Coordinates of C-alpha atoms and ligand atoms in Angstrom, one line a residue:
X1 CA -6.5 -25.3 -25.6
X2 CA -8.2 -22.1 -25.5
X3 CA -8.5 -20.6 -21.9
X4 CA -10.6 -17.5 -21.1
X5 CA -8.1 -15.6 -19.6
X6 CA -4.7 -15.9 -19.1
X7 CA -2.8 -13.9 -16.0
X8 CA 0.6 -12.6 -16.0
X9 CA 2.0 -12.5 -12.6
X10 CA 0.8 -14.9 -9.8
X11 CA 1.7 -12.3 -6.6
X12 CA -1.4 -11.9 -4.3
X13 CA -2.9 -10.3 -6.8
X14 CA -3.1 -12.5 -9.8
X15 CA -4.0 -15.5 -7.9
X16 CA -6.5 -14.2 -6.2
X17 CA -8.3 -12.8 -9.7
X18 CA -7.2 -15.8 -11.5
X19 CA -9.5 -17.9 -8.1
X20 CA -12.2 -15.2 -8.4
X21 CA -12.9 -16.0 -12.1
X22 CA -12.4 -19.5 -11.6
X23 CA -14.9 -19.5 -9.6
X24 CA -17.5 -17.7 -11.8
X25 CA -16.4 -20.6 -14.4
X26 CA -14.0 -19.1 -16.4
X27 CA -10.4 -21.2 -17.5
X28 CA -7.2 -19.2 -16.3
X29 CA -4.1 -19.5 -16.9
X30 CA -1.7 -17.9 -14.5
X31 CA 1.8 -17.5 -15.3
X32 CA 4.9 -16.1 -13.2
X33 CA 8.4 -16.3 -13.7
X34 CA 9.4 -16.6 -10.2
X35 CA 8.7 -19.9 -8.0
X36 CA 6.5 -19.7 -4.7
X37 CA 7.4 -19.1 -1.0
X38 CA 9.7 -15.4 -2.4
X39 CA 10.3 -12.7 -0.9
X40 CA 8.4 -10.1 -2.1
X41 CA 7.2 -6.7 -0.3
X42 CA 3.6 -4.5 0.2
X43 CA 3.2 -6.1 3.7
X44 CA 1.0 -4.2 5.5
X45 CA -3.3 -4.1 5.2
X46 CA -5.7 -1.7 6.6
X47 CA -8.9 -1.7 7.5
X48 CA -10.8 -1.5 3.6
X49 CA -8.5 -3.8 2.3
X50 CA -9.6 -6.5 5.2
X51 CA -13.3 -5.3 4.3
X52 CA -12.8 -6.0 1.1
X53 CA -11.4 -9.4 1.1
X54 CA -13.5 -10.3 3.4
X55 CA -16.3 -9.5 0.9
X56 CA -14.7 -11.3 -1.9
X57 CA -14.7 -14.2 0.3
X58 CA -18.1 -14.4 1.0
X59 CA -19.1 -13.3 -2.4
X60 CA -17.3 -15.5 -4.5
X61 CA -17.5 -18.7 -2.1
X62 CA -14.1 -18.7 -0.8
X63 CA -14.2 -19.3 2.6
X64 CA -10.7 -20.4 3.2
X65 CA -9.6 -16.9 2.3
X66 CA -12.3 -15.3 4.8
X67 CA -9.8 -15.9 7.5
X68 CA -7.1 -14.1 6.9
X69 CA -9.4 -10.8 6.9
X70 CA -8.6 -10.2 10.5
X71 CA -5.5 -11.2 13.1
X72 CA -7.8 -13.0 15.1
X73 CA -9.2 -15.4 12.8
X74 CA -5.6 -15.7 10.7
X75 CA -4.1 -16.8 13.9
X76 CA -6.6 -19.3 14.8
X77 CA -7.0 -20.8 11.1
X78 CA -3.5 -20.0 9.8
X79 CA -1.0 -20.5 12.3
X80 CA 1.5 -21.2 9.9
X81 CA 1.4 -18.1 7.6
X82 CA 3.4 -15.4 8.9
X83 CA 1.5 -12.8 10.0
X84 CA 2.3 -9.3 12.3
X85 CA -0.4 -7.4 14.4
X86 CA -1.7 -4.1 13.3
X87 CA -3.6 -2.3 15.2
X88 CA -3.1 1.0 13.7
X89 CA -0.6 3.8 11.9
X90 CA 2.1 4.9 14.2
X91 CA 4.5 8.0 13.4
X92 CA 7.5 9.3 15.1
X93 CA 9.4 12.8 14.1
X94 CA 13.1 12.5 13.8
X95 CA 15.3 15.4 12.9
X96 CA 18.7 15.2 11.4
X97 CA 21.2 14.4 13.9
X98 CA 19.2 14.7 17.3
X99 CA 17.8 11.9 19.4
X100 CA 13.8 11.1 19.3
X101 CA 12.4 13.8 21.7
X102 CA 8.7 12.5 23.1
X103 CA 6.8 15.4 24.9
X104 CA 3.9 15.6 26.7
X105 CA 1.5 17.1 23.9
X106 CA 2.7 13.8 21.9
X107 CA 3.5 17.0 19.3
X108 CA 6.2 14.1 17.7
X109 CA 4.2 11.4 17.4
X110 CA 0.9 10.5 15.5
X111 CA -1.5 7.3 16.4
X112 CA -4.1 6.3 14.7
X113 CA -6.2 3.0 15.7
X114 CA -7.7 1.1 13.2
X115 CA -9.3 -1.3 15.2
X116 CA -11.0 -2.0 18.8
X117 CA -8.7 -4.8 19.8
X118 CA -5.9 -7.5 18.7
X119 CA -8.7 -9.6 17.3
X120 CA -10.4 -8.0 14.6
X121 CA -7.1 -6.0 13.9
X122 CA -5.7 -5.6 10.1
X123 CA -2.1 -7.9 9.8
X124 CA 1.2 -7.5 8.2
X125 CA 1.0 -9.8 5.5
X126 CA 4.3 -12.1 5.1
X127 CA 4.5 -11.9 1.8
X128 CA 6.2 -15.5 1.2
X129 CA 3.2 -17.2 3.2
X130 CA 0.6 -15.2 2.1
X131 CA 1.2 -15.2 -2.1
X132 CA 1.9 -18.9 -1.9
X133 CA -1.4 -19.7 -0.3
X134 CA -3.4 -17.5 -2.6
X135 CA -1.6 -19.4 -5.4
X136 CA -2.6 -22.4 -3.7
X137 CA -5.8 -22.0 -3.3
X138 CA -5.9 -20.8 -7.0
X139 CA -4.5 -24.4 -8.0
X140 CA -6.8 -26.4 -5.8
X141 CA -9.6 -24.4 -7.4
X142 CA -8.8 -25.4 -10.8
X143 CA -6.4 -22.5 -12.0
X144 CA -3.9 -24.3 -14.7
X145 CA -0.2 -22.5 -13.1
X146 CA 2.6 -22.1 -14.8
X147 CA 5.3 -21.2 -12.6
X148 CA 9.1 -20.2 -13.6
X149 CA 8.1 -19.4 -16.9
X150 CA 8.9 -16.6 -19.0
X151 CA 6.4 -15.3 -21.8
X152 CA 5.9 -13.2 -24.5
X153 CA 2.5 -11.9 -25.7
X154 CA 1.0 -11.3 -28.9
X155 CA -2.5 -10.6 -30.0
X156 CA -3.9 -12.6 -32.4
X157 CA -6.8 -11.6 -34.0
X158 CA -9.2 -12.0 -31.1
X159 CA -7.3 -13.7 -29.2
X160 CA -3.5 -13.6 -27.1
X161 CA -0.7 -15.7 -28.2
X162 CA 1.3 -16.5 -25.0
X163 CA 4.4 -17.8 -25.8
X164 CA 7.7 -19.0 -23.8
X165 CA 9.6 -21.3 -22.0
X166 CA 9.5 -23.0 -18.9
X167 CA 12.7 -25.1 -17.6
X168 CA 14.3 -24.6 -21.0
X169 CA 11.1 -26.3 -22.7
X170 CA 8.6 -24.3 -24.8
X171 CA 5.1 -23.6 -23.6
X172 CA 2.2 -21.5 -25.0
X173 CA -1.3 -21.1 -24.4
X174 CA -3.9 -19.0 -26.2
X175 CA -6.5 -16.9 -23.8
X176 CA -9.3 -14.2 -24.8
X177 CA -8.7 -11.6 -22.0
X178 CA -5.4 -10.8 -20.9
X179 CA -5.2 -9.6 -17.0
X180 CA -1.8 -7.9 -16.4
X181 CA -0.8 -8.7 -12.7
X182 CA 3.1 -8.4 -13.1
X183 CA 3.5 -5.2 -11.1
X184 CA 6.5 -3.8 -11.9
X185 CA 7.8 -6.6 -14.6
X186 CA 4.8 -4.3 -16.7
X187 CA 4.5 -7.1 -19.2
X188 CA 2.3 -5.2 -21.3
X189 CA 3.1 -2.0 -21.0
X190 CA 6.9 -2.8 -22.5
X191 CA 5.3 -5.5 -24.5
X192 CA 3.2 -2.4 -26.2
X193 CA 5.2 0.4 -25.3
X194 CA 2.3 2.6 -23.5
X195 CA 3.4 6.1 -22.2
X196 CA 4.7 5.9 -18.9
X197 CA 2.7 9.3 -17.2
X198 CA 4.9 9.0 -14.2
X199 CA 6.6 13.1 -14.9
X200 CA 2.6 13.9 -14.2
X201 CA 3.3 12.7 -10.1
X202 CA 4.2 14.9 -7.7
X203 CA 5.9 12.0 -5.3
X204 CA 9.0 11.4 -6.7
X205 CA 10.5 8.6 -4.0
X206 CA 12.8 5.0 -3.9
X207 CA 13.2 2.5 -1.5
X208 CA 16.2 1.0 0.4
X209 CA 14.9 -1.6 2.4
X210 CA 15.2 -5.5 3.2
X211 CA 14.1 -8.0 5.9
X212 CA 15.4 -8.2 9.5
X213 CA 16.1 -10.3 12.8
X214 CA 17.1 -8.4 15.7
X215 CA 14.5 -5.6 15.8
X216 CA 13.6 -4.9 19.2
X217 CA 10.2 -3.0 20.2
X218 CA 10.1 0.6 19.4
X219 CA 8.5 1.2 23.1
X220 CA 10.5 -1.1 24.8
X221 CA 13.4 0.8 23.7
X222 CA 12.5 3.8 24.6
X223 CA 12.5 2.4 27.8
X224 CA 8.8 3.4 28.3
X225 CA 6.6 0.0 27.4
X226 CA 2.8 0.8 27.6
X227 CA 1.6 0.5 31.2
X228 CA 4.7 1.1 33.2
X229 CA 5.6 4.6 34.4
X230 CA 2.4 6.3 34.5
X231 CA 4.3 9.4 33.8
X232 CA 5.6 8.4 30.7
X233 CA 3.7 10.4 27.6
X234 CA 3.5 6.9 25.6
X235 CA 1.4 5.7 28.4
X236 CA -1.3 7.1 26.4
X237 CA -1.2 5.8 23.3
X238 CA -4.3 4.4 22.1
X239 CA -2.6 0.9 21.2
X240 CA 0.9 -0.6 21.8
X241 CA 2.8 1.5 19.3
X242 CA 4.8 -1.2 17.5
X243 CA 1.7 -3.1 17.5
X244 CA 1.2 -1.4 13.6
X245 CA 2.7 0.3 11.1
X246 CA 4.9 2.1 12.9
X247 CA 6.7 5.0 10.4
X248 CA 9.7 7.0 11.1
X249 CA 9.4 10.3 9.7
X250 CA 12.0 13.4 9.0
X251 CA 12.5 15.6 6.6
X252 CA 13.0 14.0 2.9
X253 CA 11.7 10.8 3.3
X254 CA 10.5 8.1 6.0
X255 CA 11.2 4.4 7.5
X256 CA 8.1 1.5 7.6
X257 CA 8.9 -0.9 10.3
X258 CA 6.5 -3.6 10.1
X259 CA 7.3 -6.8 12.6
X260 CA 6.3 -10.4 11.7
X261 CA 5.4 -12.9 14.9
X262 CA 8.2 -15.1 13.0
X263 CA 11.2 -13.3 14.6
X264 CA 11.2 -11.1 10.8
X265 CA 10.5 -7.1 10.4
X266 CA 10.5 -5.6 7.5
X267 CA 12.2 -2.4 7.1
X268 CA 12.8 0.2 4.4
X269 CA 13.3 4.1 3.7
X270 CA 11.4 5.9 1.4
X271 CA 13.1 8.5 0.4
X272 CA 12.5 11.8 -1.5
X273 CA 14.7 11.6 -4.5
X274 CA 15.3 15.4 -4.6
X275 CA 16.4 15.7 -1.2
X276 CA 18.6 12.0 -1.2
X277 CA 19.3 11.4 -4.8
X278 CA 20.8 7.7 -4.9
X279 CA 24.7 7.4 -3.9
X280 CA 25.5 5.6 -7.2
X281 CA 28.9 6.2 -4.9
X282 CA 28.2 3.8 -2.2
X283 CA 26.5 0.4 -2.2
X284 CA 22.9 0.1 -1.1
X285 CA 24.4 -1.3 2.5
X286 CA 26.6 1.7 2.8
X287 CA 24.1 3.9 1.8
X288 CA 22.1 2.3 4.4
X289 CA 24.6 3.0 6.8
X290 CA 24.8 6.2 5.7
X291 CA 21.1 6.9 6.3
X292 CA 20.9 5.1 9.8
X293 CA 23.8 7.5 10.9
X294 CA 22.1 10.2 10.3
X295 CA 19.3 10.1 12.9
X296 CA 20.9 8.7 15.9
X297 CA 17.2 7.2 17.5
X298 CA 16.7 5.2 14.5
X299 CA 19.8 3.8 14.1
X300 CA 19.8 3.0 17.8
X301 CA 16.3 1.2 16.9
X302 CA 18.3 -1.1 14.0
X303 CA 21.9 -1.3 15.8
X304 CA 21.5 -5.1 16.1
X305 CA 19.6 -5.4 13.1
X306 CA 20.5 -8.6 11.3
X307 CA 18.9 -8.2 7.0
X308 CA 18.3 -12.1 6.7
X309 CA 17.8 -11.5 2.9
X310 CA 20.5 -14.2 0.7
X311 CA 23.8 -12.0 1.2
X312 CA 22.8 -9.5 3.0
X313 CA 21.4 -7.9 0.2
X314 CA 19.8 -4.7 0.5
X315 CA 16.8 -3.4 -1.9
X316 CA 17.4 0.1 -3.7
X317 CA 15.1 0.6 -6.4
X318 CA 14.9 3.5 -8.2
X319 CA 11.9 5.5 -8.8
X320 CA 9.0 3.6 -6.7
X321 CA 6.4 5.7 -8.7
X322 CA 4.5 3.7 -12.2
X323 CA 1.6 5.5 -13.7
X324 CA 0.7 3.6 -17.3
X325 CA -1.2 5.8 -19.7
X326 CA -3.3 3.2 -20.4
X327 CA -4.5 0.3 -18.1
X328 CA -7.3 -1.6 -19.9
X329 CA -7.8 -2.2 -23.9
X330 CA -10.3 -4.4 -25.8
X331 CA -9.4 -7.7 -24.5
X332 CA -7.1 -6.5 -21.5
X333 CA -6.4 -4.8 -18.3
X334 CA -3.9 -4.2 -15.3
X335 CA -4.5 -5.0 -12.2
X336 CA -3.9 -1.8 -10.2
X337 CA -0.3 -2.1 -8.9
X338 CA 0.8 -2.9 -12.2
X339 CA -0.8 0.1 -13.8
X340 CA 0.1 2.6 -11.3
X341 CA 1.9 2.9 -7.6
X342 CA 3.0 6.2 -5.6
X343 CA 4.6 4.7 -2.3
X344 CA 3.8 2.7 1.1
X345 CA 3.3 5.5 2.7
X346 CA -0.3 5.2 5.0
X347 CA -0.4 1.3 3.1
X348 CA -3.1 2.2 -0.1
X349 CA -1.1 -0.1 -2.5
X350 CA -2.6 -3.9 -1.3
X351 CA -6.5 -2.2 -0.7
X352 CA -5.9 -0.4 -4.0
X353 CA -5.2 -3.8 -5.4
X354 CA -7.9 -5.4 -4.0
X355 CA -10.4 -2.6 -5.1
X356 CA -9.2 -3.0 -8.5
X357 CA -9.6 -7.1 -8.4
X358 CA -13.3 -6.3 -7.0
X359 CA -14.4 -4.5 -10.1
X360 CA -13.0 -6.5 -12.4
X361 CA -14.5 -9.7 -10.6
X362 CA -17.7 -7.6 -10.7
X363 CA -17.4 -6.8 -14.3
X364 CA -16.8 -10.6 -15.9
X365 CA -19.8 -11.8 -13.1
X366 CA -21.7 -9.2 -14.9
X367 CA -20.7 -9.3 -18.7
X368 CA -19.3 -12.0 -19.0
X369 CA -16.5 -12.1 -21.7
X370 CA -18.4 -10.7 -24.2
X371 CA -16.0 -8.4 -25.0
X372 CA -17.6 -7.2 -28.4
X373 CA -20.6 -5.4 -26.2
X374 CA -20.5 -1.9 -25.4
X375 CA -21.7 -2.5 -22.0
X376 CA -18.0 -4.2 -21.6
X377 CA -16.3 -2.1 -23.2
X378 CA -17.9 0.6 -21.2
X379 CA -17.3 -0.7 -17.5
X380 CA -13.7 -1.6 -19.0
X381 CA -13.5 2.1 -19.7
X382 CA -14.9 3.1 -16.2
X383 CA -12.4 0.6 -14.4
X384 CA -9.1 2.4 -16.3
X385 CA -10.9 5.9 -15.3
X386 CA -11.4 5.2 -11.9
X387 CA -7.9 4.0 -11.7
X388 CA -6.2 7.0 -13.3
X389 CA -8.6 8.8 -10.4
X390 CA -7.1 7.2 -7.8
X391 CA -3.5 6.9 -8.6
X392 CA -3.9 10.8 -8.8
X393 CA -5.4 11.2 -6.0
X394 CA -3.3 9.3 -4.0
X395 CA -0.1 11.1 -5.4
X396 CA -1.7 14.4 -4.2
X397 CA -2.0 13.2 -0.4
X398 CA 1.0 11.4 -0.1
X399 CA 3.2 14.1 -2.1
X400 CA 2.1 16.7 0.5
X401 CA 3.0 14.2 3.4
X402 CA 6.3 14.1 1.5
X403 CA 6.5 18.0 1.4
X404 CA 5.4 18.2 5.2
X405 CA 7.4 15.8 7.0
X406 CA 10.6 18.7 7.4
X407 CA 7.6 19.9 10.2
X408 CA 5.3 17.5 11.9
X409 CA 2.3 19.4 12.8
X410 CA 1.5 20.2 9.1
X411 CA 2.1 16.3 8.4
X412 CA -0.1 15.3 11.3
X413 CA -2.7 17.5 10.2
X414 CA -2.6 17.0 6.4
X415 CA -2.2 12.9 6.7
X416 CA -5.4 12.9 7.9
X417 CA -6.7 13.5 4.5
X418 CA -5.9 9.7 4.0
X419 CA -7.2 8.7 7.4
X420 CA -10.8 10.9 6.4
X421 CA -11.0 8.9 3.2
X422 CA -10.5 5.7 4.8
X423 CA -12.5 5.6 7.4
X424 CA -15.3 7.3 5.4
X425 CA -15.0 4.5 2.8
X426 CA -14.9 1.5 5.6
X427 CA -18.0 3.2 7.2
X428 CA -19.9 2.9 3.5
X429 CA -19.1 -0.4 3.2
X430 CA -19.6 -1.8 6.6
X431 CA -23.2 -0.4 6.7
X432 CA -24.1 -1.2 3.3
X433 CA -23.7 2.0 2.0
X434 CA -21.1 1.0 -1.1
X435 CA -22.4 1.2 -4.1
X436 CA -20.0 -0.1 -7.0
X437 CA -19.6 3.5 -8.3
X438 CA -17.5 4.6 -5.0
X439 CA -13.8 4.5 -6.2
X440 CA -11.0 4.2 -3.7
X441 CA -10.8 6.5 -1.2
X442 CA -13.6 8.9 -2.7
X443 CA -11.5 9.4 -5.8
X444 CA -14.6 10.3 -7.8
X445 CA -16.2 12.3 -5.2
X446 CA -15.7 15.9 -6.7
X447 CA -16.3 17.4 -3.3
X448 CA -13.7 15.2 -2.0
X449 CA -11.4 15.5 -4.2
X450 CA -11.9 19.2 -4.0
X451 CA -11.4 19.0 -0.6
X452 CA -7.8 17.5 -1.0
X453 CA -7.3 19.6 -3.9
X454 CA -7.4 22.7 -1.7
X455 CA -5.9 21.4 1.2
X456 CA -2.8 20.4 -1.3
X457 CA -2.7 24.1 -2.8
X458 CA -2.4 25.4 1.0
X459 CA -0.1 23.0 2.1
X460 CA 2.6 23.9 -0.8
X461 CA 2.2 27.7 -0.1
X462 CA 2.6 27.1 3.4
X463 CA 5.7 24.8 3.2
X464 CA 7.5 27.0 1.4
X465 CA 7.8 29.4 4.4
X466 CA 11.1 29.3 5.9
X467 CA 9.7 28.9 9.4
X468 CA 6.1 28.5 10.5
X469 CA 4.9 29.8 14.3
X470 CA 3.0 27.3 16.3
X471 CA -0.6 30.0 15.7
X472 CA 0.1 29.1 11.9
X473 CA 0.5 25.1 12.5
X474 CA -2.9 25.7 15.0
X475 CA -4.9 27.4 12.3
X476 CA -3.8 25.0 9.4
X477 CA -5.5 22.1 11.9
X478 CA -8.5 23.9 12.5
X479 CA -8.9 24.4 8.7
X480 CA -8.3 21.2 8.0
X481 CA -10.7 20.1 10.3
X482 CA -13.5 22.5 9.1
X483 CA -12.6 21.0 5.4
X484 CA -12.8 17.6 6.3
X485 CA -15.8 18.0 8.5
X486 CA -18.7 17.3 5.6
X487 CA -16.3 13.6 5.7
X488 CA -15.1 13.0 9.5
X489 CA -16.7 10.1 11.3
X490 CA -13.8 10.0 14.1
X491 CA -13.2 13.3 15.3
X492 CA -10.4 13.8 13.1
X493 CA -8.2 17.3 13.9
X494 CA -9.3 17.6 17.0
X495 CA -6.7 19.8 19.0
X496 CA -7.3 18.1 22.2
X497 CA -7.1 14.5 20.8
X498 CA -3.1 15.5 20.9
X499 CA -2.4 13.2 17.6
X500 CA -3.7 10.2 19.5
X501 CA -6.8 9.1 17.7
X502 CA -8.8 5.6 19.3
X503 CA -10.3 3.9 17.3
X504 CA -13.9 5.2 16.8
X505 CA -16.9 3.7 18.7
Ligands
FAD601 C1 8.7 -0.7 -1.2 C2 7.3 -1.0 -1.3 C3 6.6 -1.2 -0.1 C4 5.2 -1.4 -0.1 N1 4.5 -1.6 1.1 C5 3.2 -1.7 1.1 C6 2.5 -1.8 2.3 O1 3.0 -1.8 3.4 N2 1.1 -2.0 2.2 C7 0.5 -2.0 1.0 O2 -0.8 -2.1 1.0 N3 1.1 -1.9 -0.2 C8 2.5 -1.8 -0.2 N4 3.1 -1.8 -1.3 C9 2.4 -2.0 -2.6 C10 2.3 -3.5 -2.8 O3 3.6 -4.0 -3.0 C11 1.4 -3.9 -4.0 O4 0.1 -3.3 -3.7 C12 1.3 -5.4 -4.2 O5 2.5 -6.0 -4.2 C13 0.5 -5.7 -5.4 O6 0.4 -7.1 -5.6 P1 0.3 -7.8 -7.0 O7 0.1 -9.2 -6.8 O8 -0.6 -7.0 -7.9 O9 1.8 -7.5 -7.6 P2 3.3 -8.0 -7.2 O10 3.2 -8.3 -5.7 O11 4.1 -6.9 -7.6 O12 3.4 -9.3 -7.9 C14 3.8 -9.3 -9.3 C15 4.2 -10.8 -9.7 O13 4.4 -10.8 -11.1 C16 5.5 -11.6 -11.4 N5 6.2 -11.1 -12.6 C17 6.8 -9.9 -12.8 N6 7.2 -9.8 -14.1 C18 6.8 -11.0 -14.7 C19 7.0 -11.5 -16.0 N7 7.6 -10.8 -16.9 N8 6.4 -12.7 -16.3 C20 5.8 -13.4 -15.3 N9 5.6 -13.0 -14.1 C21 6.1 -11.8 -13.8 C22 6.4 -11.4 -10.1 O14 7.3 -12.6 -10.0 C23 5.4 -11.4 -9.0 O15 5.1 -12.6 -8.5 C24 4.5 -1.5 -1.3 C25 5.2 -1.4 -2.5 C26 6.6 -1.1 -2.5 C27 7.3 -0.9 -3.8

C-alpha cells in the first residue's frame, strides 16, 4: 500500500511529525530500528520549545500532548513519565584544580529564570517516558509503526522504495515524501552521500556522559540550601539552583546536570576537542575519572555517583557537531537534529526540533503533498534555508561560549546572546507577534544576526589576550548590553543584576 509519507526514526521527533500529519489526514509510516522505553539523551526544554508544543497541541487537536508543555500540568496529567523541574539555566565557574569559590558579587555563577514559579516551569524530559508516549500517541492516532526494523531507501520514480527487515522477516512500504528523523543514524544523508559541512562550525566538541543515582543537590552540598544562612551569597538566587539546568563550566569544555524526580540525573561533559582531544588511551570510565579529578568541586558533586546505564557504560561520542549540506530535496526533508546539531549547551537542540516540525506541519497543512507545485517546492526551499540559518547561528553563539569559558565574565556576558534571542522569540509568540517567517532564535533577522556577528568578532580578539583586567570584562558588558538593547525585554547585562536574572514580569 501506498502511504504519504513514510518517517525514519520514531525519537520525539518523528512521532510527533508522523501524529501531526496524521492528523491533517495523511498515511505515515514510521520506522525505527530501536524498540521503545531507550535511553536516549536531549533532555532538557526551555521556554519556546514549551510554547511551541503547546501550540502544536492546540493547533493540531492534540490535547493529550498539551500537558506536558509545563511541570505543572505534566505532573498532574502525567505522573508516570519521568520528568525533572526547570526553572531556569544555572552556571558555576570551576578552574583546574581549585575548589568552587562563591563570592558575594555571584562573579562565578550565572542564573537565569525562565519561569515565575514551579508550575508553569519548562521540564527535563526523560527521554525513555517521553519518546514512548509520543510514539504512542502516534499509534493510537493511526500512524502504521514499524519498530526494530532496519531499512534501506530508494527513490523510485516518484515515489520511495523502503525496504528491510524486521525480526529476520522482510518488510517494505512505498511512501511519496520521505521525512528523515534519524538524527545521527543520517539515513539519507549516507543513503545519498550529501556533503557533510561540519569543517564550516566553529564548535568543535564530544560528549562523555551517562545516567546517574546518587546525585545529591548542588546547593545542599555546598552546604548553603536556599533560605538558610541569610549570609550565604546563594541565598539570592532567583530560583533553587539545581531546580534547572544547572552547567559546570571551566575552561575547555562544561558538565549538564539535569536531575529526574525518578531518583536519575543525567550527566555529561562537553568537551572542547582541541583543548581534551579523546584518550583513545583510556576507556570512556577512566577518562571520566580522569576529568572528575581534575576539578575537585565537581568531582565532590559526583563522588557517590552511581551511572545506572547496562554495565556501567559510559557515552563518548566523537564529534557532537552534524551540519548536512542539504536538508530537504523534491520529495524529502530532515527534521532539524538530523540535518544539523552544535551542542547542549543553553538546550536549542529539542526547540530547534520542534521549530523545524512546526514548519513542516505548516507546509503539508498548506500545500498539501503536491510536490510538483512551485509553491512546495518553494517553502521546501525556505525550510532548508532557514535551517542552514540557524544551525549557523547557533554555532556562532555557542562557539564563543566555548572560547569564553577559560574566563567567566566574558561568558556571562556573551551567553546572553542566546538568552536575548530567546526571550525575544517567546515574547513574539506569546503576544501573537510570530509570524511564520521568524526563524529560531532571530536567525533571519539581519540586525540580529549582525548583532551576534559583531559581538563574536570582539569576543575572539578579546580572548586571545593573555590576561584581561576587570575595566576590560566591565566595558565588554556594557557593550554588550548597548548591542543587545534594540532586542532586551529582561534587563539583560545589567551590572547590578550581579548574573542573577528573575524571571521578567
Ligand atoms: C549529548 C547531547 C545532549 C543533548 N542535550 C540536549 C538538551 O539538554 N536539550 C535539548 O533541547 N537538546 C539536547 N540535545 C539535542 C537533542 O538530543 C535533539 O534535539 C533531539 O534528540 C532530537 O530528537 P529527534 O527525535 O529528532 O532525534 P533522536 O532523538 O536523535 O531520535 C532519532 C531516532 O532515530 C532512530 N534511528 C537512528 N538511525 C536509524 C535507522 N538507520 N533506521 C531507523 N531508525 C533509526 C533512533 O533509534 C532514534 O529513535 C542533546 C544532544 C546531545 C548529542
Amino acid at each position: 500500500m501506498l502511504h504519504d509519507f513514510a518517517i525514519i526514526g520514531a525519537g520525539f521527533g518523528g512521532s510527533l511529525m508522523a501524529l501531526i500529519l496524521t492528523r491533517l489526514g495523511f498515511r505515515v509510516i514510521l520506522i525505527d530500528r530501536g524498540q521503545h522505553p531507550r535511553f536516549a539523551i536531549g533532555e532538557s526544554s526551555t521556554p519556546i520549545a514549551n510554547i511551541i508544543l503547546s501550540q502544536l497541541a492546540k493547533q493540531y487537536d492534540l490535547p493529550r500532548l498539551a500537558p506536558l508543555a509545563e511541570y505543572g500540568s505534566w505532573k498532574q496529567s502525567y505522573p508516570q513519565l519521568g520528568v525533572g523541574l526547570k526553572r531556569g539555566f544555572s552556571y558555576f565557574q570551576h578552574r583546574l584544580g581549585q575548589q568552587f569559590q562563591p563570592s558575594f558579587n555571584h562573579e562565578s555563577e550565572l542564573l537565569v529564570a525562565a519561569s515565575a514559579g514551579a508550575h508553569d516551569a519548562d521540564t527535563h524530559w526523560y527521554r525513555p517516558d517521553f519518546d514512548e508516549f509520543v510514539a504512542q500517541e502516534a499509534v493510537a492516532a493511526g500512524v502504521e509503526y514499524s519498530d526494530l526494523t532496519d531499512v534501506r531507501v530508494e527513490p523510485d520514480g516518484s515515489q520511495w522504495l523502503i525496504e528491510g527487515t524486521r525480526a529476520a522477516s522482510p518488510v517494505s512500504w512505498r511512501a511519496r515524501f520521505l521525512i528523515d528523523g534519524s538524527g545521527e543514524g543520517a539515513v539519507l544523508a549516507r543513503r545519498f552521500d550529501i556533503k557533510s559541512q561540519v569543517h564550516q562550525f566553529h564548535t568543535d566538541s564530544r560528549g562523555l556522559f551517562s545516567h546517574f543515582r546518587n546525585v545529591p543537590r548542588w546547593d545542599a552540598l555546598q552546604g548553603f540550601s536556599r533560605g538558610q544562612g541569610l549570609e550565604h551569597p546563594f541565598c539570592e538566587h532567583p530560583y533553587p539552583c539545581d531546580d534547572a539546568a544547572l552547567h559546570h563550566v571551566f575552561d575547555g569544555g562544561w558538565m549538564w546536570v539535569l536531575p529526574f524526580e525518578n531518583g536519575i540525573t543525567s550527566v555529561g561533559f562537553s568537551l572542547d576537542r582541541r583543548k581534551y582531544p579523546v584518550r583513545t588511551d583510556l576507556t570512556p570510565v577512566e577518562e571520566w575519572q580522569l576529568m572528575l579529578s581534575r576539578f575537585p568541586s565537581i568531582q565532590e558533586h559526583l563522588a557517590n555517583a552511581e551511572n545506572v546505564l547496562p554495565g556501567n557504560k559510559m557515552i563518548r561520542s566523537g564529534r557532537m557537531q552534524r551540519w548536512a549540506a542539504r536538508a530537504t530535496g523534491p520529495n524529502w526533508a530532515m527534521l532539524p537534529a538530523t540535518a544539523g546539531f552544535l551542542d547542549p549547551l543553553h538546550s536549542t537542540g529539542n526547540a530547534h526540533t520542534l521549530s523545524g516540525i512546526e514548519r513542516l506541519a505548516a507546509l503539508f497543512s498548506e500545500h498539501g503533498l503536491n510536490v510538483n507545485s512551485t509553491d512546495f517546492q518553494e517553502a521546501l526551499k525556505t525550510y532548508e534555508t532557514n535551517l542552514h540559518a540557524e544551525v549557523h547561528l547557533v554555532d556562532l553563539i555557542v562557539h564563543g561560549c566555548f572560547r569564553a569559558m577559560a574566563h567567566f565574565p566574558l561568558f556571562a556576558a556573551y551567553s546572553m546572546l542566546y538568552f536575548t534571542a530567546a526571550i525575544w522569540a517567546e515574547h513574539r509568540r506569546r503576544n501573537g507577534l510570530w509570524s511564520k517567517q521568524d526563524a529560531f532564535l532571530g536567525a533571519t533577522d539581519s540586525r540580529y544576526v549582525q548583532i551576534v556577528e559583531e559581538s563574536y568578532r570582539d569576543l575572539i580578539e578579546l580572548t586571545q589576550q593573555p590576561r584581561l583586567t576587570a575595566t576590560e570584562d566591565h566595558a565588554f558588558l556594557l557593550r554588550m548590553r548597548e548591542r543587545i538593547a534594540p532586542y532586551n525585554l529582561a534587563g539583560l547585562c545589567d551590572p547590578g543584576r550581579k548574573n542573577l536574572y528573575p524571571f521578567p514580569v
